[in-house]
PDB file of C-alpha atoms in Angstrom:
ATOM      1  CA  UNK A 924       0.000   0.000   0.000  1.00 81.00           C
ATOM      2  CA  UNK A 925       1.322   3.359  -0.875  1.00 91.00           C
ATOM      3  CA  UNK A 926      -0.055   5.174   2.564  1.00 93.00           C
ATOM      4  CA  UNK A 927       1.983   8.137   1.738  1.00 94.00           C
ATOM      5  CA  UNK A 928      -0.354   8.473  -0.926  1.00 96.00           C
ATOM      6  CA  UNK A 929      -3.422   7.814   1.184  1.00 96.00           C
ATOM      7  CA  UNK A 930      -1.721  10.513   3.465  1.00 96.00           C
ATOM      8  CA  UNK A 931      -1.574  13.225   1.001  1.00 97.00           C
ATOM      9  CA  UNK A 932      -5.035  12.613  -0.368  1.00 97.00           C
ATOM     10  CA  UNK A 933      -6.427  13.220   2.982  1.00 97.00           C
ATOM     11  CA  UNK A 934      -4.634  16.159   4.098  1.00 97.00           C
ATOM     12  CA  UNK A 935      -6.028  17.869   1.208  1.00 97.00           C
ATOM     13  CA  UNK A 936      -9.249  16.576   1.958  1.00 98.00           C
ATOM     14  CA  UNK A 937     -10.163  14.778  -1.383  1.00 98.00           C
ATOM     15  CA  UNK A 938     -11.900  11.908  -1.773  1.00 98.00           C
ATOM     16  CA  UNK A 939     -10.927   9.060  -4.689  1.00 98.00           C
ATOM     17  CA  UNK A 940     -13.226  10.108  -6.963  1.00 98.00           C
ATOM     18  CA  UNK A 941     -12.220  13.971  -6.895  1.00 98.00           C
ATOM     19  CA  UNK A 942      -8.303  12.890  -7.328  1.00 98.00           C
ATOM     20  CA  UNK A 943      -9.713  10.425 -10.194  1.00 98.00           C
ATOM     21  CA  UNK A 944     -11.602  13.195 -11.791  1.00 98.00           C
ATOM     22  CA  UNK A 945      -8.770  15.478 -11.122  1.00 97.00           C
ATOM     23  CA  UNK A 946      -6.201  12.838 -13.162  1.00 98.00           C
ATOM     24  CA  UNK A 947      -8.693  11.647 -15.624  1.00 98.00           C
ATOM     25  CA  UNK A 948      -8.626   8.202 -14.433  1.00 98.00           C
ATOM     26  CA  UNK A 949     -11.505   5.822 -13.245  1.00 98.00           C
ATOM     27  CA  UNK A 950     -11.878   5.771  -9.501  1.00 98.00           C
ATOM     28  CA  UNK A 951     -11.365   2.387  -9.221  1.00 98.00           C
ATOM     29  CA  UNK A 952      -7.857   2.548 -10.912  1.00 98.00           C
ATOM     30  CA  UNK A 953      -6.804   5.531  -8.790  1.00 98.00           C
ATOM     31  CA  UNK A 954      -7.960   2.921  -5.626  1.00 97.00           C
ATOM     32  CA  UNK A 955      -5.461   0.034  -7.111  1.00 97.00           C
ATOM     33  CA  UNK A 956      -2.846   2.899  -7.610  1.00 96.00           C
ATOM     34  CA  UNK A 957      -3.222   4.385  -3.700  1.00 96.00           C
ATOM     35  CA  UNK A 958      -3.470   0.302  -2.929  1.00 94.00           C
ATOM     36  CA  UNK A 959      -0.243  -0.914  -4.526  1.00 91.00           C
ATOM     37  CA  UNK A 960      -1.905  -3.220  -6.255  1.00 93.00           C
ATOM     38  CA  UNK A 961      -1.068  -1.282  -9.782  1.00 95.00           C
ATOM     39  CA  UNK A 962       1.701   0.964 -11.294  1.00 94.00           C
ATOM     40  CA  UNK A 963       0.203   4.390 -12.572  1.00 96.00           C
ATOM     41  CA  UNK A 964       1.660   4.653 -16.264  1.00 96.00           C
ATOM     42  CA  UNK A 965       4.221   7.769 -16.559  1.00 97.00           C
ATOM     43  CA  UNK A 966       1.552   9.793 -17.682  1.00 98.00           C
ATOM     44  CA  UNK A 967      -1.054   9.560 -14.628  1.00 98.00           C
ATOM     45  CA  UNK A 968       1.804   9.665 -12.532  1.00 97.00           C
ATOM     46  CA  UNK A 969       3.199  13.407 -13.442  1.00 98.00           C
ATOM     47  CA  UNK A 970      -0.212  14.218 -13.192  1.00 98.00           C
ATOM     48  CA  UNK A 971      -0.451  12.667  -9.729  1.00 98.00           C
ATOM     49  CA  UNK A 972       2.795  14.391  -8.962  1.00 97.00           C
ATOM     50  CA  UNK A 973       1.011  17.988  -9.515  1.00 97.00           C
ATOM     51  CA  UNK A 974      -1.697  17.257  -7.748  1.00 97.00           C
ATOM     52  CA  UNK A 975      -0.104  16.099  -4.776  1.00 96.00           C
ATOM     53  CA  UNK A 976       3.489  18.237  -4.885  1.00 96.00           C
ATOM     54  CA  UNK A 977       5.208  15.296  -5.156  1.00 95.00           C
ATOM     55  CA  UNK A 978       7.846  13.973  -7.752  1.00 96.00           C
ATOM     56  CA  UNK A 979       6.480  11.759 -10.502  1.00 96.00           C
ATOM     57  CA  UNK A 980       9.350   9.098 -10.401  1.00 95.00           C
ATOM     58  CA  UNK A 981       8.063   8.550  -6.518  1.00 93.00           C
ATOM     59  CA  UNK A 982       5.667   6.081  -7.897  1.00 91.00           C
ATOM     60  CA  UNK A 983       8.393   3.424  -9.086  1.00 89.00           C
ATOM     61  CA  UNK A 984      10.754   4.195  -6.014  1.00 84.00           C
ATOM     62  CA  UNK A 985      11.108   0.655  -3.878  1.00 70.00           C
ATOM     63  CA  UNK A 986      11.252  -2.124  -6.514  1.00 51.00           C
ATOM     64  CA  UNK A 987       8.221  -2.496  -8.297  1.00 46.00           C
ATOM     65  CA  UNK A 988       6.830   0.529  -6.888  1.00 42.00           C
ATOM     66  CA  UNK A 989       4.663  -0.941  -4.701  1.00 45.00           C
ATOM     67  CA  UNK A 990       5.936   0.375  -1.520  1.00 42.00           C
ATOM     68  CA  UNK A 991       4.760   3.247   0.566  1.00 45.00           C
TER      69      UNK A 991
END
């Protein structure tokens, strides 16, 4: 589980589906992202990146990315 991600998402109060909406992505697929369970492509994650302040590469940092 990426709980940093879960972390950011709720200090700036959003829920799933406004991040989603914000990204262009289906709720559930921003859920397996946050999760671990899937890698955002490089594409969703800049855009994740701006919308949390965060560097894009962050995503694919411990391995397989899957790490929080």
């Amino acid at each position: 589980m990426r709980e940093w991600l879960k972390v950011k998402r709720l200090e700036k109060g959003l829920k799933v589906e406004d991040v989603a909406e914000q990204v262009e992505i289906t709720g559930s697929y921003y859920t397996m992202i946050e999760g671990g369970s899937r890698n955002p492509s490089v594409k969703v994650a800049k855009k994740l990146g701006c919308v949390f302040g965060v560097e894009w590469t962050r995503f694919f940092e411990g391995g397989a990315g899957l790490k929080g």
